[in-house]
Structures are given as C-alpha cells and as structure tokens.
Amino acid sequence: MCVCFTVIGLSALRLWPRQPEVADLAVFLRYRSTEQYFHLKRTLAVMSGTRGARTGHRGVVFFSLFVILIMDVQTRPANISVHRNKHATGKEDNEILPPDHLNGVKMEMDGHLNKDFHQEVFLGKEMEEFDEDSEPKKNRKKLIEIFSKVDINKDRSVSAKELQRWIMEKTEEHFQEAVKENKLNFRAVDPDGDGHVTWDEYRVKFLASKGFNEKEVAEKIKNNEELKVDEETQEILESLKDRWFQADNPPADQLLNEEEFLSFLHPEHSRGMLKYMVKEIIRDLDQDGDKELTLSEFISLPMGTVENQQGQDIDDDWVRERKKEFEEVIDANHNGIVTMEELEEYMDPMNEYNALNEAKQMIAVADENQNHNLELEEILKYSEYFTGSKFMDYARNVHEEF
C-alpha cells in the first residue's frame, strides 16, 4: 500500500500544478471541510513553520502532504472501539460544530478574507434573496427598496453616516439570527434540559453526529472507559475541547450555559472568544513567533507552487487583496506591523469605527461623481459589488421605479 501511495504521490507531484480546478493547494485547502481543516492545521504548521520549508523543500512538503491527504481519505484505524453509522447525514454535525464562516465578520476562522463581507453587511438576512437565478427586475426592485431605507433624510443620496447606521443594523441582524439558531442547537446538546451542558454531554452528541453509536459512547464516558476513535476525530475533539473551556466564562465551572455555548459556536459574540479567535489566526500565520504579523506573513500563500496561468492569477489575486486589506484597513497605525489588538479591532463586527470605514469604502467603489455620497444610479450600476448580482439595463426607468 505504501508503494501504491508513493507512485500516486509522485505522479501527483508532477501533474498536480497543471490541473486547473485545483491549481494551488491554497485554493484546495480553502474548500476543505471543518474536520479536514482541524486535521491538517497542525500538520501545515509543522511542515511550513520555517521560511526554508516554504522555499527549498516545498516539493518535499507538498508530496508529503499529498500522501497524508490520500491516506486520510482512504484509510481508517481498525481499532475503533465504538460502532459508526456509515450513513450518518452530518446534519447535526453542522449544527453543533463551530462554523468555518461567520456572517458579518471580515475574516474566516482559517485566516482567509471573507469575500462575501460587503454583501453580508449591506443586505443582512436579505442576502439569500439575491442570487444568480433570481429575476433581474425583481432584484432591481429589492435594491431600490433598500436604497430608500438607507436614505433616512430622503435626499435621494446616501451619506457615509447613513450607510454606517445601515451596516450596524444589518450586522445586528446576523447576530440575532445566530442567537435564534443557537437556541435550537443548545437544546440538541442539552438532553436533560437543565440549562447547562458538560463537555461530556457535548462530546457524546458530537460523536453521535459523526456516526458513532450514541448509547455506546455515553456508556463508555459514564464508566470512564477509554474512547478509541480515529486520529482525525481525535484531532477535532482536542481542538474543540480547548475552545470549549475558553468559552467557559469566569468563574469557570466546566459547564456552558446557552450564552456561553453561543460564544463557543460564534466567537464574534464574546470579547473573550474574539480574542481567542484572533490568537488562533495569528498563531497560524505568524512565521517567526513574535505574535505579530508583517505584510509578508499576512500575504504568504499557505503552501504550493503554481505553473499554469489560471493558478498564477489566483496567486496574484490572493496577494493583491490581502496586501490592500493589510495596508489600508488592518494596520491602523501604518507601521507595517499588525498586533493582536489591531487584528481584534478589525475582526470586531460591532465596532462602529469599522462600520464607518466600511461605509466609506463602499462609497469609494461606486461614487462616480465624486460627491462622497451614493446615488441610486451608482448603486444599481455597481449592483454586483453590493449584492453579488449584476443587473442589466441598470439605469432603465430608475427614477420612475424609485
């Protein structure tokens, strides 16, 4: 089997960069699941912890990681002590695992920029109504209605202050949606309904969501018997346990109530958990261990080289977007270094100063007449930026419809 993996790995090392759909490992990892993210996170940190690993030994590192990925997919340890349901849907897993993506937060859990952030804070919970399959006329009408709501003083233009207020309202909508979902999620992990969840209760529900027999797991935990699970699941459990106890507010009682469980799933709802999330991101990106980020650290691709033009374009976009965000937004004092405090302020979705900056950025994108406000025609013309959907004939009958 090892020989087989070696042959496959060597072939992949030679051919992988030429595959357009997975042109670069950075893109490949971006779409991995939460489980694979936790599983590969420490492997990546060890294998690319030095600048040398990112340059001279890049081919060896890539090959090694490829073998790990193949083995991760194809093999499972034989000594799993509890039965797994191979047909588990994973629906409950999605409900009780911290999500990779947080609506209204500028950065993902893995350090990627949230490419949908502008739409999320402009549309709020109405974002799902704007999709590529929707009728353009209906989408245009919805956008006109939104413009009318943002334009508080009804002067037919939107100022930075008006847009700031709107962004804060839409962010609050995302917050309330998370609170609403959390009530259901909390009930799912609080079987006795006492308003508190122990780590063991959560662990039982998590393993059940992964296809393990819930009764068997609960019995083994109750009797303090060792749970022998596969390496991938154990890796996730260790990461979740650390996060769990971080969410346990002082005085720590090793129990999570509904509010603490919300912080566990959504760190943006708690200042303490937001700090924890920032530390995790910096730890993953920080190459020299000084707990700060330089521009080169922030824009470095996770790993891998790209040979085809499409992949090179992806690399260029990655660097260009992150460089712009680092220099113009995150690095508040423009000294070339991002501290934990600066990143925390950047990540805080309820920061009014950030909302004002975001409003000014939105205006700068579409403000064709340079009056520092947005008119309806400008928003419709740049609809793809604000909604993710591009409208045709944006100016047609604008004034009549408005």
PDB file of N, CA and C in Angstrom, residues 206-254:
ATOM      1  N   PHE A 206     -21.497  15.151  19.769  1.00  0.00           N
ATOM      2  CA  PHE A 206     -20.600  15.355  18.637  1.00  0.00           C
ATOM      3  C   PHE A 206     -20.254  14.022  17.981  1.00  0.00           C
ATOM      4  N   LEU A 207     -19.864  13.027  18.783  1.00  0.00           N
ATOM      5  CA  LEU A 207     -19.503  11.727  18.221  1.00  0.00           C
ATOM      6  C   LEU A 207     -20.707  11.052  17.572  1.00  0.00           C
ATOM      7  N   ALA A 208     -21.889  11.249  18.154  1.00  0.00           N
ATOM      8  CA  ALA A 208     -23.099  10.702  17.536  1.00  0.00           C
ATOM      9  C   ALA A 208     -23.326  11.332  16.168  1.00  0.00           C
ATOM     10  N   SER A 209     -23.058  12.622  16.061  1.00  0.00           N
ATOM     11  CA  SER A 209     -23.224  13.312  14.779  1.00  0.00           C
ATOM     12  C   SER A 209     -22.211  12.833  13.748  1.00  0.00           C
ATOM     13  N   LYS A 210     -21.107  12.234  14.219  1.00  0.00           N
ATOM     14  CA  LYS A 210     -20.078  11.707  13.322  1.00  0.00           C
ATOM     15  C   LYS A 210     -20.332  10.250  12.950  1.00  0.00           C
ATOM     16  N   GLY A 211     -21.471   9.701  13.432  1.00  0.00           N
ATOM     17  CA  GLY A 211     -21.829   8.342  13.058  1.00  0.00           C
ATOM     18  C   GLY A 211     -21.558   7.295  14.113  1.00  0.00           C
ATOM     19  N   PHE A 212     -21.028   7.696  15.284  1.00  0.00           N
ATOM     20  CA  PHE A 212     -20.801   6.742  16.360  1.00  0.00           C
ATOM     21  C   PHE A 212     -22.110   6.444  17.087  1.00  0.00           C
ATOM     22  N   ASN A 213     -22.185   5.259  17.680  1.00  0.00           N
ATOM     23  CA  ASN A 213     -23.375   4.860  18.429  1.00  0.00           C
ATOM     24  C   ASN A 213     -23.479   5.680  19.711  1.00  0.00           C
ATOM     25  N   GLU A 214     -24.532   6.488  19.823  1.00  0.00           N
ATOM     26  CA  GLU A 214     -24.646   7.432  20.937  1.00  0.00           C
ATOM     27  C   GLU A 214     -24.713   6.722  22.285  1.00  0.00           C
ATOM     28  N   LYS A 215     -25.478   5.644  22.365  1.00  0.00           N
ATOM     29  CA  LYS A 215     -25.614   4.932  23.647  1.00  0.00           C
ATOM     30  C   LYS A 215     -24.290   4.317  24.080  1.00  0.00           C
ATOM     31  N   GLU A 216     -23.570   3.738  23.133  1.00  0.00           N
ATOM     32  CA  GLU A 216     -22.278   3.131  23.459  1.00  0.00           C
ATOM     33  C   GLU A 216     -21.287   4.181  23.943  1.00  0.00           C
ATOM     34  N   VAL A 217     -21.241   5.315  23.244  1.00  0.00           N
ATOM     35  CA  VAL A 217     -20.325   6.391  23.630  1.00  0.00           C
ATOM     36  C   VAL A 217     -20.669   6.907  25.018  1.00  0.00           C
ATOM     37  N   ALA A 218     -21.963   7.152  25.260  1.00  0.00           N
ATOM     38  CA  ALA A 218     -22.398   7.675  26.560  1.00  0.00           C
ATOM     39  C   ALA A 218     -22.046   6.708  27.682  1.00  0.00           C
ATOM     40  N   GLU A 219     -22.209   5.424  27.431  1.00  0.00           N
ATOM     41  CA  GLU A 219     -21.912   4.414  28.453  1.00  0.00           C
ATOM     42  C   GLU A 219     -20.419   4.368  28.758  1.00  0.00           C
ATOM     43  N   LYS A 220     -19.600   4.423  27.733  1.00  0.00           N
ATOM     44  CA  LYS A 220     -18.154   4.384  27.942  1.00  0.00           C
ATOM     45  C   LYS A 220     -17.669   5.619  28.701  1.00  0.00           C
ATOM     46  N   ILE A 221     -18.209   6.787  28.360  1.00  0.00           N
ATOM     47  CA  ILE A 221     -17.822   8.011  29.063  1.00  0.00           C
ATOM     48  C   ILE A 221     -18.287   7.958  30.511  1.00  0.00           C
ATOM     49  N   LYS A 222     -19.496   7.464  30.737  1.00  0.00           N
ATOM     50  CA  LYS A 222     -20.036   7.358  32.098  1.00  0.00           C
ATOM     51  C   LYS A 222     -19.171   6.450  32.961  1.00  0.00           C
ATOM     52  N   ASN A 223     -18.652   5.382  32.375  1.00  0.00           N
ATOM     53  CA  ASN A 223     -17.832   4.419  33.117  1.00  0.00           C
ATOM     54  C   ASN A 223     -16.339   4.749  33.064  1.00  0.00           C
ATOM     55  N   ASN A 224     -16.010   5.948  32.550  1.00  0.00           N
ATOM     56  CA  ASN A 224     -14.612   6.384  32.437  1.00  0.00           C
ATOM     57  C   ASN A 224     -13.757   5.419  31.621  1.00  0.00           C
ATOM     58  N   GLU A 225     -14.374   4.790  30.632  1.00  0.00           N
ATOM     59  CA  GLU A 225     -13.630   3.896  29.751  1.00  0.00           C
ATOM     60  C   GLU A 225     -13.002   4.707  28.617  1.00  0.00           C
ATOM     61  N   GLU A 226     -11.876   4.217  28.130  1.00  0.00           N
ATOM     62  CA  GLU A 226     -11.170   4.936  27.070  1.00  0.00           C
ATOM     63  C   GLU A 226     -11.951   4.867  25.763  1.00  0.00           C
ATOM     64  N   LEU A 227     -12.057   6.005  25.118  1.00  0.00           N
ATOM     65  CA  LEU A 227     -12.705   6.068  23.809  1.00  0.00           C
ATOM     66  C   LEU A 227     -11.625   6.071  22.735  1.00  0.00           C
ATOM     67  N   LYS A 228     -11.501   4.991  22.016  1.00  0.00           N
ATOM     68  CA  LYS A 228     -10.508   4.917  20.952  1.00  0.00           C
ATOM     69  C   LYS A 228     -11.180   5.277  19.632  1.00  0.00           C
ATOM     70  N   VAL A 229     -10.938   6.494  19.212  1.00  0.00           N
ATOM     71  CA  VAL A 229     -11.504   6.956  17.947  1.00  0.00           C
ATOM     72  C   VAL A 229     -10.369   7.171  16.955  1.00  0.00           C
ATOM     73  N   ASP A 230     -10.722   7.355  15.708  1.00  0.00           N
ATOM     74  CA  ASP A 230      -9.694   7.547  14.685  1.00  0.00           C
ATOM     75  C   ASP A 230      -8.970   8.876  14.894  1.00  0.00           C
ATOM     76  N   GLU A 231      -7.815   8.990  14.287  1.00  0.00           N
ATOM     77  CA  GLU A 231      -6.936  10.141  14.515  1.00  0.00           C
ATOM     78  C   GLU A 231      -7.592  11.459  14.124  1.00  0.00           C
ATOM     79  N   GLU A 232      -8.324  11.451  13.022  1.00  0.00           N
ATOM     80  CA  GLU A 232      -8.976  12.684  12.558  1.00  0.00           C
ATOM     81  C   GLU A 232      -9.982  13.189  13.587  1.00  0.00           C
ATOM     82  N   THR A 233     -10.818  12.278  14.083  1.00  0.00           N
ATOM     83  CA  THR A 233     -11.828  12.660  15.070  1.00  0.00           C
ATOM     84  C   THR A 233     -11.181  13.120  16.363  1.00  0.00           C
ATOM     85  N   GLN A 234     -10.104  12.453  16.774  1.00  0.00           N
ATOM     86  CA  GLN A 234      -9.406  12.849  17.997  1.00  0.00           C
ATOM     87  C   GLN A 234      -8.819  14.247  17.866  1.00  0.00           C
ATOM     88  N   GLU A 235      -8.303  14.564  16.697  1.00  0.00           N
ATOM     89  CA  GLU A 235      -7.741  15.893  16.446  1.00  0.00           C
ATOM     90  C   GLU A 235      -8.819  16.967  16.598  1.00  0.00           C
ATOM     91  N   ILE A 236      -9.992  16.704  16.042  1.00  0.00           N
ATOM     92  CA  ILE A 236     -11.095  17.661  16.156  1.00  0.00           C
ATOM     93  C   ILE A 236     -11.515  17.815  17.609  1.00  0.00           C
ATOM     94  N   LEU A 237     -11.621  16.703  18.326  1.00  0.00           N
ATOM     95  CA  LEU A 237     -12.034  16.746  19.731  1.00  0.00           C
ATOM     96  C   LEU A 237     -11.081  17.582  20.574  1.00  0.00           C
ATOM     97  N   GLU A 238      -9.786  17.434  20.332  1.00  0.00           N
ATOM     98  CA  GLU A 238      -8.806  18.205  21.109  1.00  0.00           C
ATOM     99  C   GLU A 238      -8.951  19.701  20.854  1.00  0.00           C
ATOM    100  N   SER A 239      -9.146  20.063  19.592  1.00  0.00           N
ATOM    101  CA  SER A 239      -9.328  21.479  19.259  1.00  0.00           C
ATOM    102  C   SER A 239     -10.617  22.023  19.858  1.00  0.00           C
ATOM    103  N   LEU A 240     -11.678  21.232  19.780  1.00  0.00           N
ATOM    104  CA  LEU A 240     -12.963  21.659  20.329  1.00  0.00           C
ATOM    105  C   LEU A 240     -12.915  21.781  21.849  1.00  0.00           C
ATOM    106  N   LYS A 241     -12.194  20.878  22.491  1.00  0.00           N
ATOM    107  CA  LYS A 241     -12.110  20.928  23.955  1.00  0.00           C
ATOM    108  C   LYS A 241     -11.417  22.205  24.417  1.00  0.00           C
ATOM    109  N   ASP A 242     -10.347  22.572  23.731  1.00  0.00           N
ATOM    110  CA  ASP A 242      -9.646  23.813  24.068  1.00  0.00           C
ATOM    111  C   ASP A 242     -10.576  25.007  23.899  1.00  0.00           C
ATOM    112  N   ARG A 243     -11.298  25.017  22.803  1.00  0.00           N
ATOM    113  CA  ARG A 243     -12.250  26.107  22.536  1.00  0.00           C
ATOM    114  C   ARG A 243     -13.386  26.103  23.561  1.00  0.00           C
ATOM    115  N   TRP A 244     -13.821  24.911  23.953  1.00  0.00           N
ATOM    116  CA  TRP A 244     -14.910  24.762  24.928  1.00  0.00           C
ATOM    117  C   TRP A 244     -14.566  25.446  26.246  1.00  0.00           C
ATOM    118  N   PHE A 245     -13.393  25.156  26.760  1.00  0.00           N
ATOM    119  CA  PHE A 245     -13.017  25.714  28.058  1.00  0.00           C
ATOM    120  C   PHE A 245     -12.662  27.199  27.961  1.00  0.00           C
ATOM    121  N   GLN A 246     -12.304  27.668  26.770  1.00  0.00           N
ATOM    122  CA  GLN A 246     -12.126  29.104  26.573  1.00  0.00           C
ATOM    123  C   GLN A 246     -13.463  29.835  26.667  1.00  0.00           C
ATOM    124  N   ALA A 247     -14.529  29.163  26.243  1.00  0.00           N
ATOM    125  CA  ALA A 247     -15.863  29.780  26.271  1.00  0.00           C
ATOM    126  C   ALA A 247     -16.497  29.744  27.655  1.00  0.00           C
ATOM    127  N   ASP A 248     -15.909  29.007  28.580  1.00  0.00           N
ATOM    128  CA  ASP A 248     -16.435  28.885  29.950  1.00  0.00           C
ATOM    129  C   ASP A 248     -16.057  30.133  30.746  1.00  0.00           C
ATOM    130  N   ASN A 249     -16.994  31.070  30.846  1.00  0.00           N
ATOM    131  CA  ASN A 249     -16.712  32.351  31.497  1.00  0.00           C
ATOM    132  C   ASN A 249     -16.418  32.184  32.982  1.00  0.00           C
ATOM    133  N   PRO A 250     -15.557  33.046  33.546  1.00  0.00           N
ATOM    134  CA  PRO A 250     -15.290  33.022  34.990  1.00  0.00           C
ATOM    135  C   PRO A 250     -16.570  33.332  35.776  1.00  0.00           C
ATOM    136  N   PRO A 251     -16.744  32.704  36.959  1.00  0.00           N
ATOM    137  CA  PRO A 251     -15.876  31.641  37.478  1.00  0.00           C
ATOM    138  C   PRO A 251     -16.108  30.334  36.724  1.00  0.00           C
ATOM    139  N   ALA A 252     -15.028  29.738  36.244  1.00  0.00           N
ATOM    140  CA  ALA A 252     -15.120  28.529  35.426  1.00  0.00           C
ATOM    141  C   ALA A 252     -15.742  27.385  36.218  1.00  0.00           C
ATOM    142  N   ASP A 253     -16.782  26.776  35.651  1.00  0.00           N
ATOM    143  CA  ASP A 253     -17.440  25.644  36.306  1.00  0.00           C
ATOM    144  C   ASP A 253     -17.455  24.408  35.415  1.00  0.00           C
ATOM    145  N   GLN A 254     -16.755  24.491  34.263  1.00  0.00           N
ATOM    146  CA  GLN A 254     -16.673  23.398  33.293  1.00  0.00           C
ATOM    147  C   GLN A 254     -18.038  23.053  32.697  1.00  0.00           C
TER     148      GLN A 254
END
